Amino acid sequence: MAGKSEPISTEHVAVHAWAGQIQLLLLVIALAALLVAPMFLYPIFLMKLLAFALFASAFNLLLGYTGLLSFGHATFFGGAAYFTAHAVKVWGWSPEFGILLGVAGAAALGLVMGAIAIRRQGIYFAMITLALSQMFFFFCLQAPFTHGEDGIQSVPRGHLFGLIDLNQPMNMYYFVLAVFILGLLIIWRFVNSPFGMILKSIRENEQRAISLGYSVQRYKLGAFVMSAALAGLAGGVKALIFQFATLTDVTWQMSGEVILMTLLGGIGTLLGPIVGAGLVVTLQNYLATSDFPVTVITGVVFMVCVLLFRRGLVGEFFASKLGRKLGFRAGS
């Protein structure tokens, strides 16, 4: 599942005449559901779901559309959380500038890590990202500004643009929702741009892309930095949601968690990582107070999906006759 996506059935299925309208209707329903969701569900839970959905979508940009499996994306997520938390709490920055610093810091980390990692392919690439991520973890453990195992706590949410009080749960929720939608729009535009098309060609056949004259290393690095920056956006928002940044955000387990989310939902689709993140976060939330071990249940769900839904939940639906009739495809 981490490599090339499995070929979709070549059976010809006519696209329904109203496929575009149906997709638009589903999008409107989903947006309306997100707008009213905090009236029925706990806002903190919803904000966590949105933050991790954006994190998984950022990771999918690298894995699903470029074919690069990174084991070190917690570096960008957790690093941005630390940068944002420190800027807002210690330097007194406003939340929007704190998040922008987190994004810039994550992009810089992505540039350094990506420049080193893209020199190798396959499992070697993955292992290099893991090793560099562990180096950053130990840096966070020792650096004075991170406060070691205590982390940065009691991070003030402040006022957005000096006007909107983010300490109000509903204000904070709609801010997180706006950031989530903005992140998805950036990913959608990136994937459907000429740059994104070249990334897909690199994923499918790197040697052919090289033979066509494309600088594959530069495109890989560009995708790596963009993925890191968007993961940093999710991490910065997460630091404001929970008002702390800790070592948990930069552990290898966090990198594994985002891989799990993406694979469960389906790589190479915009909707897949969101569904996968929703599933994992929901399991964690509702099983946290039960006697069931969350990691075991999550592992069982993952095994079932691997056995029954090889392309992920959303990937299998898109590949089904109904999905194709509605005009869905990988990348949509």
Short mmCIF file of N, CA and C in Angstrom, two decimals, residues 157-252:
data_model
loop_
_atom_site.label_atom_id
_atom_site.label_comp_id
_atom_site.label_asym_id
_atom_site.label_seq_id
_atom_site.Cartn_x
_atom_site.Cartn_y
_atom_site.Cartn_z
N ARG A 157 -4.08 31.22 23.83
CA ARG A 157 -4.61 31.26 22.47
C ARG A 157 -4.64 32.67 21.91
N GLY A 158 -4.85 33.65 22.78
CA GLY A 158 -4.80 35.04 22.36
C GLY A 158 -5.99 35.46 21.51
N HIS A 159 -5.82 36.56 20.80
CA HIS A 159 -6.86 37.13 19.95
C HIS A 159 -6.38 37.13 18.50
N LEU A 160 -7.17 36.53 17.66
CA LEU A 160 -6.84 36.45 16.23
C LEU A 160 -6.98 37.82 15.60
N PHE A 161 -5.90 38.30 14.98
CA PHE A 161 -5.86 39.64 14.37
C PHE A 161 -6.18 40.73 15.39
N GLY A 162 -6.01 40.40 16.67
CA GLY A 162 -6.29 41.36 17.73
C GLY A 162 -7.76 41.60 17.98
N LEU A 163 -8.63 40.84 17.33
CA LEU A 163 -10.08 41.08 17.42
C LEU A 163 -10.87 39.89 17.96
N ILE A 164 -10.57 38.69 17.47
CA ILE A 164 -11.38 37.51 17.78
C ILE A 164 -10.74 36.75 18.93
N ASP A 165 -11.49 36.58 20.02
CA ASP A 165 -10.98 35.88 21.20
C ASP A 165 -11.03 34.37 20.96
N LEU A 166 -9.86 33.77 20.81
CA LEU A 166 -9.80 32.33 20.56
C LEU A 166 -9.97 31.50 21.82
N ASN A 167 -10.09 32.13 22.96
CA ASN A 167 -10.39 31.39 24.18
C ASN A 167 -11.85 30.93 24.21
N GLN A 168 -12.67 31.52 23.36
CA GLN A 168 -14.05 31.05 23.21
C GLN A 168 -14.05 29.82 22.31
N PRO A 169 -14.54 28.68 22.81
CA PRO A 169 -14.47 27.42 22.05
C PRO A 169 -15.01 27.51 20.63
N MET A 170 -16.15 28.20 20.44
CA MET A 170 -16.73 28.27 19.10
C MET A 170 -15.87 29.10 18.16
N ASN A 171 -15.30 30.18 18.68
CA ASN A 171 -14.39 30.99 17.85
C ASN A 171 -13.18 30.17 17.44
N MET A 172 -12.63 29.42 18.39
CA MET A 172 -11.47 28.60 18.10
C MET A 172 -11.81 27.50 17.09
N TYR A 173 -12.99 26.91 17.24
CA TYR A 173 -13.38 25.84 16.31
C TYR A 173 -13.47 26.36 14.88
N TYR A 174 -14.13 27.49 14.69
CA TYR A 174 -14.31 28.00 13.33
C TYR A 174 -12.98 28.50 12.75
N PHE A 175 -12.08 28.93 13.60
CA PHE A 175 -10.74 29.28 13.13
C PHE A 175 -10.01 28.03 12.63
N VAL A 176 -10.07 26.95 13.41
CA VAL A 176 -9.43 25.69 13.01
C VAL A 176 -10.07 25.17 11.73
N LEU A 177 -11.39 25.27 11.62
CA LEU A 177 -12.09 24.83 10.41
C LEU A 177 -11.62 25.63 9.19
N ALA A 178 -11.46 26.94 9.36
CA ALA A 178 -11.00 27.79 8.26
C ALA A 178 -9.59 27.39 7.83
N VAL A 179 -8.71 27.12 8.80
CA VAL A 179 -7.35 26.70 8.49
C VAL A 179 -7.36 25.35 7.77
N PHE A 180 -8.21 24.45 8.23
CA PHE A 180 -8.34 23.13 7.60
C PHE A 180 -8.77 23.24 6.15
N ILE A 181 -9.79 24.04 5.89
CA ILE A 181 -10.28 24.21 4.52
C ILE A 181 -9.21 24.87 3.66
N LEU A 182 -8.52 25.87 4.21
CA LEU A 182 -7.45 26.53 3.47
C LEU A 182 -6.35 25.53 3.11
N GLY A 183 -5.98 24.69 4.06
CA GLY A 183 -4.96 23.68 3.80
C GLY A 183 -5.37 22.71 2.70
N LEU A 184 -6.63 22.28 2.73
CA LEU A 184 -7.12 21.37 1.68
C LEU A 184 -7.14 22.04 0.32
N LEU A 185 -7.51 23.31 0.28
CA LEU A 185 -7.52 24.03 -0.99
C LEU A 185 -6.11 24.16 -1.56
N ILE A 186 -5.14 24.39 -0.69
CA ILE A 186 -3.74 24.47 -1.14
C ILE A 186 -3.30 23.13 -1.71
N ILE A 187 -3.64 22.05 -1.01
CA ILE A 187 -3.27 20.72 -1.48
C ILE A 187 -3.94 20.41 -2.81
N TRP A 188 -5.24 20.72 -2.92
CA TRP A 188 -5.97 20.46 -4.16
C TRP A 188 -5.35 21.22 -5.33
N ARG A 189 -5.02 22.50 -5.09
CA ARG A 189 -4.42 23.30 -6.16
C ARG A 189 -3.05 22.77 -6.52
N PHE A 190 -2.29 22.37 -5.52
CA PHE A 190 -0.94 21.85 -5.74
C PHE A 190 -0.99 20.57 -6.56
N VAL A 191 -1.90 19.67 -6.20
CA VAL A 191 -2.01 18.38 -6.87
C VAL A 191 -2.47 18.54 -8.32
N ASN A 192 -3.36 19.49 -8.56
CA ASN A 192 -3.93 19.66 -9.90
C ASN A 192 -3.19 20.70 -10.74
N SER A 193 -2.04 21.13 -10.29
CA SER A 193 -1.20 22.04 -11.06
C SER A 193 -0.25 21.24 -11.94
N PRO A 194 0.43 21.87 -12.90
CA PRO A 194 1.44 21.16 -13.69
C PRO A 194 2.52 20.52 -12.81
N PHE A 195 2.87 21.20 -11.71
CA PHE A 195 3.84 20.63 -10.77
C PHE A 195 3.33 19.31 -10.22
N GLY A 196 2.05 19.28 -9.83
CA GLY A 196 1.46 18.06 -9.29
C GLY A 196 1.42 16.94 -10.31
N MET A 197 1.16 17.27 -11.57
CA MET A 197 1.13 16.26 -12.62
C MET A 197 2.52 15.62 -12.80
N ILE A 198 3.55 16.44 -12.67
CA ILE A 198 4.91 15.91 -12.78
C ILE A 198 5.22 14.99 -11.61
N LEU A 199 4.73 15.36 -10.43
CA LEU A 199 4.94 14.50 -9.25
C LEU A 199 4.30 13.13 -9.47
N LYS A 200 3.11 13.13 -10.05
CA LYS A 200 2.43 11.86 -10.32
C LYS A 200 3.22 11.03 -11.34
N SER A 201 3.80 11.70 -12.32
CA SER A 201 4.60 10.97 -13.31
C SER A 201 5.85 10.39 -12.67
N ILE A 202 6.42 11.11 -11.71
CA ILE A 202 7.59 10.59 -10.98
C ILE A 202 7.19 9.37 -10.16
N ARG A 203 6.01 9.44 -9.56
CA ARG A 203 5.52 8.30 -8.77
C ARG A 203 5.32 7.07 -9.64
N GLU A 204 4.77 7.26 -10.81
CA GLU A 204 4.45 6.13 -11.67
C GLU A 204 5.69 5.57 -12.37
N ASN A 205 6.56 6.44 -12.86
CA ASN A 205 7.74 5.96 -13.58
C ASN A 205 8.82 7.05 -13.52
N GLU A 206 9.68 6.95 -12.52
CA GLU A 206 10.69 8.00 -12.31
C GLU A 206 11.68 8.07 -13.47
N GLN A 207 12.07 6.94 -14.00
CA GLN A 207 13.05 6.93 -15.09
C GLN A 207 12.50 7.60 -16.34
N ARG A 208 11.22 7.42 -16.59
CA ARG A 208 10.63 8.08 -17.75
C ARG A 208 10.59 9.59 -17.54
N ALA A 209 10.28 10.01 -16.31
CA ALA A 209 10.27 11.45 -16.01
C ALA A 209 11.66 12.05 -16.23
N ILE A 210 12.69 11.31 -15.83
CA ILE A 210 14.06 11.78 -16.04
C ILE A 210 14.36 11.87 -17.54
N SER A 211 13.91 10.87 -18.29
CA SER A 211 14.18 10.86 -19.73
C SER A 211 13.48 12.01 -20.45
N LEU A 212 12.40 12.53 -19.86
CA LEU A 212 11.68 13.66 -20.45
C LEU A 212 12.33 15.00 -20.10
N GLY A 213 13.38 14.94 -19.30
CA GLY A 213 14.15 16.15 -19.00
C GLY A 213 13.80 16.83 -17.69
N TYR A 214 12.95 16.23 -16.87
CA TYR A 214 12.58 16.84 -15.60
C TYR A 214 13.67 16.60 -14.55
N SER A 215 13.91 17.61 -13.74
CA SER A 215 14.85 17.48 -12.63
C SER A 215 14.12 16.84 -11.46
N VAL A 216 14.14 15.52 -11.42
CA VAL A 216 13.35 14.76 -10.46
C VAL A 216 13.69 15.14 -9.03
N GLN A 217 14.96 15.34 -8.74
CA GLN A 217 15.36 15.65 -7.37
C GLN A 217 14.74 16.96 -6.90
N ARG A 218 14.71 17.95 -7.77
CA ARG A 218 14.13 19.24 -7.41
C ARG A 218 12.64 19.12 -7.15
N TYR A 219 11.94 18.34 -7.97
CA TYR A 219 10.50 18.17 -7.77
C TYR A 219 10.22 17.40 -6.48
N LYS A 220 11.01 16.41 -6.20
CA LYS A 220 10.85 15.66 -4.95
C LYS A 220 11.07 16.57 -3.75
N LEU A 221 12.11 17.38 -3.83
CA LEU A 221 12.40 18.29 -2.72
C LEU A 221 11.28 19.31 -2.55
N GLY A 222 10.75 19.81 -3.66
CA GLY A 222 9.63 20.75 -3.58
C GLY A 222 8.42 20.13 -2.91
N ALA A 223 8.11 18.89 -3.27
CA ALA A 223 6.98 18.19 -2.65
C ALA A 223 7.24 17.94 -1.17
N PHE A 224 8.48 17.61 -0.83
CA PHE A 224 8.85 17.34 0.55
C PHE A 224 8.66 18.60 1.40
N VAL A 225 9.12 19.74 0.90
CA VAL A 225 9.01 20.99 1.65
C VAL A 225 7.55 21.42 1.79
N MET A 226 6.78 21.28 0.71
CA MET A 226 5.37 21.64 0.79
C MET A 226 4.63 20.75 1.79
N SER A 227 4.91 19.47 1.77
CA SER A 227 4.30 18.54 2.72
C SER A 227 4.69 18.90 4.15
N ALA A 228 5.96 19.23 4.35
CA ALA A 228 6.44 19.60 5.68
C ALA A 228 5.76 20.88 6.17
N ALA A 229 5.62 21.87 5.29
CA ALA A 229 5.00 23.14 5.67
C ALA A 229 3.55 22.94 6.08
N LEU A 230 2.81 22.12 5.33
CA LEU A 230 1.41 21.88 5.66
C LEU A 230 1.27 21.05 6.94
N ALA A 231 2.20 20.12 7.14
CA ALA A 231 2.22 19.38 8.41
C ALA A 231 2.50 20.34 9.57
N GLY A 232 3.37 21.33 9.31
CA GLY A 232 3.65 22.35 10.31
C GLY A 232 2.43 23.21 10.60
N LEU A 233 1.63 23.49 9.58
CA LEU A 233 0.39 24.24 9.79
C LEU A 233 -0.53 23.49 10.74
N ALA A 234 -0.64 22.18 10.55
CA ALA A 234 -1.45 21.35 11.44
C ALA A 234 -0.87 21.33 12.85
N GLY A 235 0.45 21.24 12.96
CA GLY A 235 1.09 21.21 14.27
C GLY A 235 0.94 22.51 15.03
N GLY A 236 1.07 23.64 14.32
CA GLY A 236 0.91 24.93 14.97
C GLY A 236 -0.50 25.12 15.50
N VAL A 237 -1.49 24.71 14.71
CA VAL A 237 -2.88 24.81 15.16
C VAL A 237 -3.12 23.88 16.34
N LYS A 238 -2.52 22.70 16.29
CA LYS A 238 -2.69 21.75 17.40
C LYS A 238 -2.17 22.32 18.71
N ALA A 239 -1.06 23.06 18.66
CA ALA A 239 -0.49 23.64 19.87
C ALA A 239 -1.45 24.64 20.51
N LEU A 240 -2.21 25.36 19.69
CA LEU A 240 -3.18 26.31 20.21
C LEU A 240 -4.45 25.62 20.70
N ILE A 241 -4.83 24.54 20.03
CA ILE A 241 -6.03 23.81 20.44
C ILE A 241 -5.88 23.27 21.86
N PHE A 242 -4.79 22.54 22.10
CA PHE A 242 -4.58 21.92 23.40
C PHE A 242 -3.77 22.79 24.36
N GLN A 243 -3.22 23.87 23.84
CA GLN A 243 -2.46 24.85 24.63
C GLN A 243 -1.20 24.26 25.26
N PHE A 244 -0.58 23.32 24.56
CA PHE A 244 0.72 22.80 24.98
C PHE A 244 1.40 22.11 23.80
N ALA A 245 2.70 21.95 23.93
CA ALA A 245 3.50 21.21 22.95
C ALA A 245 4.44 20.31 23.75
N THR A 246 4.43 19.02 23.45
CA THR A 246 5.23 18.07 24.23
C THR A 246 6.03 17.16 23.30
N LEU A 247 6.88 16.33 23.94
CA LEU A 247 7.69 15.38 23.18
C LEU A 247 6.85 14.36 22.42
N THR A 248 5.62 14.14 22.87
CA THR A 248 4.74 13.20 22.17
C THR A 248 4.54 13.61 20.71
N ASP A 249 4.60 14.91 20.46
CA ASP A 249 4.37 15.41 19.10
C ASP A 249 5.51 15.09 18.15
N VAL A 250 6.69 14.78 18.67
CA VAL A 250 7.85 14.55 17.80
C VAL A 250 8.37 13.11 17.87
N THR A 251 7.62 12.22 18.49
CA THR A 251 8.08 10.84 18.59
C THR A 251 7.85 10.08 17.29
N TRP A 252 8.55 8.96 17.13
CA TRP A 252 8.36 8.14 15.93
C TRP A 252 6.95 7.54 15.91
#
